Tab-separated table of C-alpha atoms in Angstrom:
chain	number	residue	atom	x	y	z
A	1	MET	CA	-1.053	0.033	-29.989
A	2	ALA	CA	1.310	2.717	-28.664
A	3	LEU	CA	-0.372	3.164	-25.256
A	4	LYS	CA	0.551	6.783	-24.640
A	5	LYS	CA	0.719	8.351	-21.197
A	6	GLY	CA	-2.718	9.554	-20.122
A	7	GLU	CA	-4.544	7.136	-22.424
A	8	GLU	CA	-7.470	5.190	-20.925
A	9	VAL	CA	-7.715	1.530	-21.906
A	10	THR	CA	-9.674	-1.616	-21.085
A	11	LEU	CA	-7.399	-4.413	-19.891
A	12	GLU	CA	-7.756	-8.066	-18.929
A	13	ILE	CA	-5.391	-8.986	-16.111
A	14	GLU	CA	-3.592	-12.232	-16.919
A	15	SER	CA	-1.141	-12.739	-14.052
A	16	ALA	CA	0.170	-11.290	-10.799
A	17	ALA	CA	3.380	-9.324	-10.266
A	18	PHE	CA	5.047	-7.941	-7.155
A	19	ARG	CA	3.454	-5.579	-4.622
A	20	GLY	CA	-0.177	-5.972	-5.611
A	21	LYS	CA	0.227	-5.333	-9.316
A	22	GLY	CA	-1.615	-7.320	-11.952
A	23	VAL	CA	-0.194	-7.815	-15.436
A	24	ALA	CA	-2.084	-7.343	-18.689
A	25	LYS	CA	-0.660	-7.794	-22.192
A	26	VAL	CA	-1.398	-5.443	-25.091
A	27	ASP	CA	0.208	-6.551	-28.360
A	28	GLY	CA	2.840	-8.353	-26.309
A	29	LEU	CA	3.575	-5.301	-24.158
A	30	ALA	CA	3.228	-5.774	-20.387
A	31	VAL	CA	1.015	-3.309	-18.529
A	32	PHE	CA	1.212	-3.302	-14.714
A	33	VAL	CA	-1.886	-2.176	-12.791
A	34	TYR	CA	-1.828	-1.831	-8.992
A	35	GLY	CA	-4.800	-3.205	-7.057
A	36	THR	CA	-5.887	-5.781	-9.627
A	37	ALA	CA	-6.053	-9.575	-9.671
A	38	PRO	CA	-5.720	-12.189	-12.431
A	39	GLY	CA	-9.094	-12.505	-14.141
A	40	ASP	CA	-10.116	-8.876	-13.616
A	41	VAL	CA	-11.285	-6.825	-16.588
A	42	VAL	CA	-10.523	-3.209	-15.745
A	43	LYS	CA	-10.506	0.323	-17.043
A	44	ALA	CA	-7.131	1.964	-16.417
A	45	ARG	CA	-5.134	5.070	-17.299
A	46	ILE	CA	-1.524	4.833	-18.475
A	47	ILE	CA	0.619	6.799	-15.999
A	48	LYS	CA	4.138	5.658	-16.855
A	49	LYS	CA	5.635	4.813	-20.229
A	50	LYS	CA	8.803	2.732	-20.443
A	51	LYS	CA	10.519	1.080	-23.392
A	52	ASN	CA	9.406	-2.465	-22.563
A	53	TYR	CA	6.356	-1.934	-20.358
A	54	ARG	CA	3.700	0.477	-19.114
A	55	GLU	CA	2.245	1.228	-15.700
A	56	ALA	CA	-1.410	2.139	-15.327
A	57	LYS	CA	-3.719	3.417	-12.602
A	58	LEU	CA	-6.865	1.437	-11.904
A	59	LEU	CA	-9.974	3.502	-12.651
A	60	GLU	CA	-12.740	0.907	-12.510
A	61	VAL	CA	-13.187	-2.850	-12.212
A	62	LEU	CA	-15.524	-3.688	-15.103
A	63	GLU	CA	-15.651	-7.446	-14.499
A	64	PRO	CA	-14.221	-8.720	-11.196
A	65	SER	CA	-12.110	-11.852	-11.073
A	66	LYS	CA	-13.664	-14.901	-9.425
A	67	ASP	CA	-10.812	-14.627	-6.922
A	68	ARG	CA	-11.503	-11.001	-5.956
A	69	ILE	CA	-12.856	-10.381	-2.446
A	70	THR	CA	-13.730	-7.317	-0.376
A	71	PRO	CA	-10.639	-6.245	1.623
A	72	LYS	CA	-10.856	-6.331	5.404
A	73	CYS	CA	-9.405	-2.818	5.679
A	74	GLN	CA	-11.063	0.301	4.259
A	75	HIS	CA	-7.622	1.646	3.263
A	76	ALA	CA	-6.412	-1.456	1.406
A	77	ASN	CA	-6.629	0.027	-2.090
A	78	VAL	CA	-4.639	3.184	-1.303
A	79	CYS	CA	-2.389	2.339	1.649
A	80	GLY	CA	1.215	1.300	1.112
A	81	GLY	CA	1.036	-1.222	3.963
A	82	CYS	CA	-1.045	-3.965	2.322
A	83	SER	CA	-1.102	-4.792	-1.376
A	84	TRP	CA	-3.014	-8.080	-1.752
A	85	GLN	CA	-6.027	-7.832	0.578
A	86	HIS	CA	-8.353	-7.947	-2.437
A	87	VAL	CA	-7.635	-11.675	-2.985
A	88	PRO	CA	-7.928	-14.612	-0.536
A	89	TYR	CA	-4.830	-15.469	1.478
A	90	ALA	CA	-4.445	-18.873	-0.186
A	91	LYS	CA	-4.352	-17.140	-3.578
A	92	GLN	CA	-1.811	-14.623	-2.295
A	93	LEU	CA	0.502	-17.508	-1.409
A	94	GLU	CA	-0.073	-19.067	-4.817
A	95	TYR	CA	0.803	-15.825	-6.628
A	96	LYS	CA	3.926	-15.239	-4.548
A	97	GLY	CA	5.054	-18.834	-4.997
A	98	GLN	CA	4.690	-18.486	-8.761
A	99	GLN	CA	6.768	-15.298	-8.727
A	100	VAL	CA	9.578	-16.940	-6.752
A	101	ALA	CA	9.560	-19.974	-9.053
A	102	ASP	CA	9.641	-17.746	-12.126
A	103	HIS	CA	12.647	-15.806	-10.839
A	104	ILE	CA	14.567	-18.938	-9.897
A	105	ARG	CA	13.924	-20.698	-13.192
A	106	ARG	CA	13.785	-17.865	-15.718
A	107	LEU	CA	16.276	-15.420	-14.215
A	108	GLY	CA	18.415	-17.853	-12.248
A	109	GLY	CA	18.438	-20.558	-14.905
A	110	LEU	CA	17.799	-23.307	-12.322
A	111	THR	CA	15.234	-25.191	-14.376
A	112	ASP	CA	15.639	-28.535	-12.568
A	113	THR	CA	15.210	-27.124	-9.059
A	114	ILE	CA	12.286	-28.430	-7.011
A	115	ILE	CA	10.328	-25.484	-5.601
A	116	HIS	CA	7.843	-26.234	-2.856
A	117	PRO	CA	4.621	-24.221	-2.359
A	118	ALA	CA	4.853	-21.037	-0.310
A	119	MET	CA	4.202	-21.535	3.394
A	120	GLY	CA	1.685	-19.201	4.963
A	121	SER	CA	1.575	-17.585	8.360
A	122	GLU	CA	-0.714	-18.961	11.051
A	123	SER	CA	-2.220	-15.481	11.349
A	124	GLU	CA	-3.415	-13.566	8.313
A	125	PHE	CA	-3.939	-10.378	10.329
A	126	TYR	CA	-2.468	-8.773	13.482
A	127	TYR	CA	0.778	-10.703	13.024
A	128	ARG	CA	3.437	-7.977	12.959
A	129	ASN	CA	5.374	-7.136	16.117
A	130	LYS	CA	6.686	-3.833	14.769
A	131	MET	CA	5.021	-0.933	12.962
A	132	GLU	CA	6.316	2.499	12.053
A	133	TYR	CA	3.749	5.201	11.364
A	134	SER	CA	4.456	8.668	9.996
A	135	PHE	CA	3.014	12.116	10.650
A	136	SER	CA	2.463	14.891	8.116
A	137	ASN	CA	0.531	18.090	7.511
A	138	ARG	CA	-0.003	16.924	3.914
A	139	ARG	CA	-2.819	14.384	3.913
A	140	TRP	CA	-3.326	11.991	1.006
A	141	LEU	CA	-6.825	12.426	-0.412
A	142	THR	CA	-8.799	9.342	-1.369
A	143	GLN	CA	-10.457	9.092	-4.775
A	144	ASP	CA	-13.875	9.561	-3.154
A	145	GLU	CA	-12.697	12.829	-1.593
A	146	ILE	CA	-11.256	14.021	-4.906
A	147	ASN	CA	-14.557	13.282	-6.668
A	148	LYS	CA	-16.588	15.399	-4.235
A	149	ASP	CA	-18.127	18.593	-5.568
A	150	GLU	CA	-17.073	20.646	-2.561
A	151	PHE	CA	-13.474	21.553	-1.667
A	152	VAL	CA	-11.660	19.026	0.539
A	153	ASP	CA	-8.772	20.368	2.614
A	154	ASP	CA	-5.667	18.150	2.527
A	155	SER	CA	-3.872	20.004	5.331
A	156	GLY	CA	-4.101	19.279	9.048
A	157	PHE	CA	-2.655	16.446	11.125
A	158	ALA	CA	-2.319	13.124	9.281
A	159	ALA	CA	-1.068	10.001	11.058
A	160	GLY	CA	-0.606	6.713	9.267
A	161	MET	CA	1.219	5.270	6.271
A	162	HIS	CA	2.853	6.799	3.222
A	163	ALA	CA	0.783	6.650	0.072
A	164	PRO	CA	2.553	4.403	-2.482
A	165	GLY	CA	5.374	6.295	-4.168
A	166	ARG	CA	4.916	9.473	-2.097
A	167	PHE	CA	7.399	10.564	0.576
A	168	ASP	CA	5.445	13.713	1.435
A	169	LYS	CA	1.844	12.465	1.612
A	170	ILE	CA	0.424	10.439	4.505
A	171	LEU	CA	-2.804	8.460	4.415
A	172	ASN	CA	-4.644	9.285	7.642
A	173	LEU	CA	-5.557	5.844	9.007
A	174	ASN	CA	-8.885	5.009	10.609
A	175	GLU	CA	-7.927	1.359	11.104
A	176	CYS	CA	-5.005	-1.035	10.594
A	177	HIS	CA	-4.976	-4.839	10.831
A	178	LEU	CA	-1.247	-5.531	10.554
A	179	GLN	CA	-0.233	-5.204	14.200
A	180	ARG	CA	-2.263	-5.912	17.323
A	181	LYS	CA	-5.292	-3.707	17.909
A	182	GLU	CA	-3.573	-1.967	20.829
A	183	SER	CA	-1.032	-0.604	18.350
A	184	PHE	CA	-3.653	1.371	16.468
A	185	GLU	CA	-5.151	2.567	19.745
A	186	ILE	CA	-1.733	4.011	20.624
A	187	LEU	CA	-1.504	5.730	17.231
A	188	ASP	CA	-4.984	7.177	17.640
A	189	PHE	CA	-4.179	8.437	21.145
A	190	VAL	CA	-0.962	10.160	19.980
A	191	ARG	CA	-2.744	11.753	17.025
A	192	ASN	CA	-5.606	13.094	19.157
A	193	TYR	CA	-3.193	14.347	21.838
A	194	CYS	CA	-1.125	16.258	19.277
A	195	ILE	CA	-4.213	17.816	17.721
A	196	LYS	CA	-5.580	18.833	21.139
A	197	HIS	CA	-2.287	20.427	22.228
A	198	ASP	CA	-1.380	21.984	18.848
A	199	ILE	CA	1.763	19.889	18.373
A	200	PRO	CA	2.582	20.238	14.653
A	201	PRO	CA	3.373	17.284	12.373
A	202	PHE	CA	6.493	17.282	10.205
A	203	ASP	CA	6.365	18.903	6.772
A	204	ALA	CA	8.669	16.896	4.481
A	205	MET	CA	8.730	19.655	1.860
A	206	LYS	CA	9.544	22.602	4.133
A	207	HIS	CA	11.489	20.633	6.770
A	208	GLU	CA	9.571	22.067	9.678
A	209	GLY	CA	7.215	20.790	12.340
A	210	PHE	CA	7.819	18.475	15.303
A	211	MET	CA	6.239	14.997	15.082
A	212	ARG	CA	7.893	12.730	12.481
A	213	HIS	CA	7.355	9.039	13.273
A	214	LEU	CA	5.803	6.681	15.792
A	215	MET	CA	7.413	3.259	16.141
A	216	ILE	CA	5.610	0.558	18.126
A	217	ARG	CA	6.960	-2.882	19.076
A	218	ASN	CA	5.098	-5.511	21.022
A	219	SER	CA	6.022	-8.854	22.558
A	220	TYR	CA	3.670	-11.778	22.063
A	221	HIS	CA	5.208	-13.534	25.071
A	222	THR	CA	4.906	-10.776	27.675
A	223	ASP	CA	2.200	-8.476	26.218
A	224	ASP	CA	4.567	-5.534	26.645
A	225	PHE	CA	4.642	-2.617	24.198
A	226	MET	CA	7.568	-0.336	23.410
A	227	VAL	CA	6.667	3.079	21.987
A	228	ASN	CA	9.257	5.339	20.336
A	229	LEU	CA	8.511	8.865	19.149
A	230	VAL	CA	10.779	10.403	16.506
A	231	THR	CA	10.686	14.202	16.451
A	232	TYR	CA	12.301	17.001	14.447
A	233	GLN	CA	13.884	20.219	15.616
A	234	ASP	CA	15.642	22.697	13.342
A	235	ASP	CA	18.199	24.191	15.690
A	236	GLU	CA	20.788	26.226	13.786
A	237	GLU	CA	22.685	26.963	16.996
């Protein structure tokens, strides 16, 4: 089977790869599908054709894996911040441990090395002490918005994370569970303030606008927050 670009295929995901991608095999050829889990049977469209592998976009989960769960975050399937929320945390550690072991043994040639199981964090959510959000006037549309009959405007003020593989499109976040809840409250305040006072977000294509990034750090020992705003000004003088 040639698996041409644009072709829609039914795949059974056999294993996990990096960054939330599941791996299916078609006549020995690896096909990577983002947002899948081992055991899933999915419908996918080939979006990238390489000599030794293909990449595909998930269209529909036909038969969910026994390990698949509902993500905590509504943006989990499209946001570049989290890639494995659709499987339990214990399984995430198992997948990542297998990937490390495979690289050490297969690529490194260290076949006799003892590799211990991956150690998890005490906190599955709200564990990060630093987040960097981006602003854009080019909002990433979700699949539900694309499927709507009426026109959906992708302009405006978007504040959140880059869509995977896109430097110019920002997913406008309604929630985030990576950093403490106060972090998202700060993001939401800055976004609403900019909209109210007509402060334009940065346009990565035209190199114009003002608001570029929002970086937030917090200390778990003192409960202090540090907020940095990164702005843009095109001053030829």
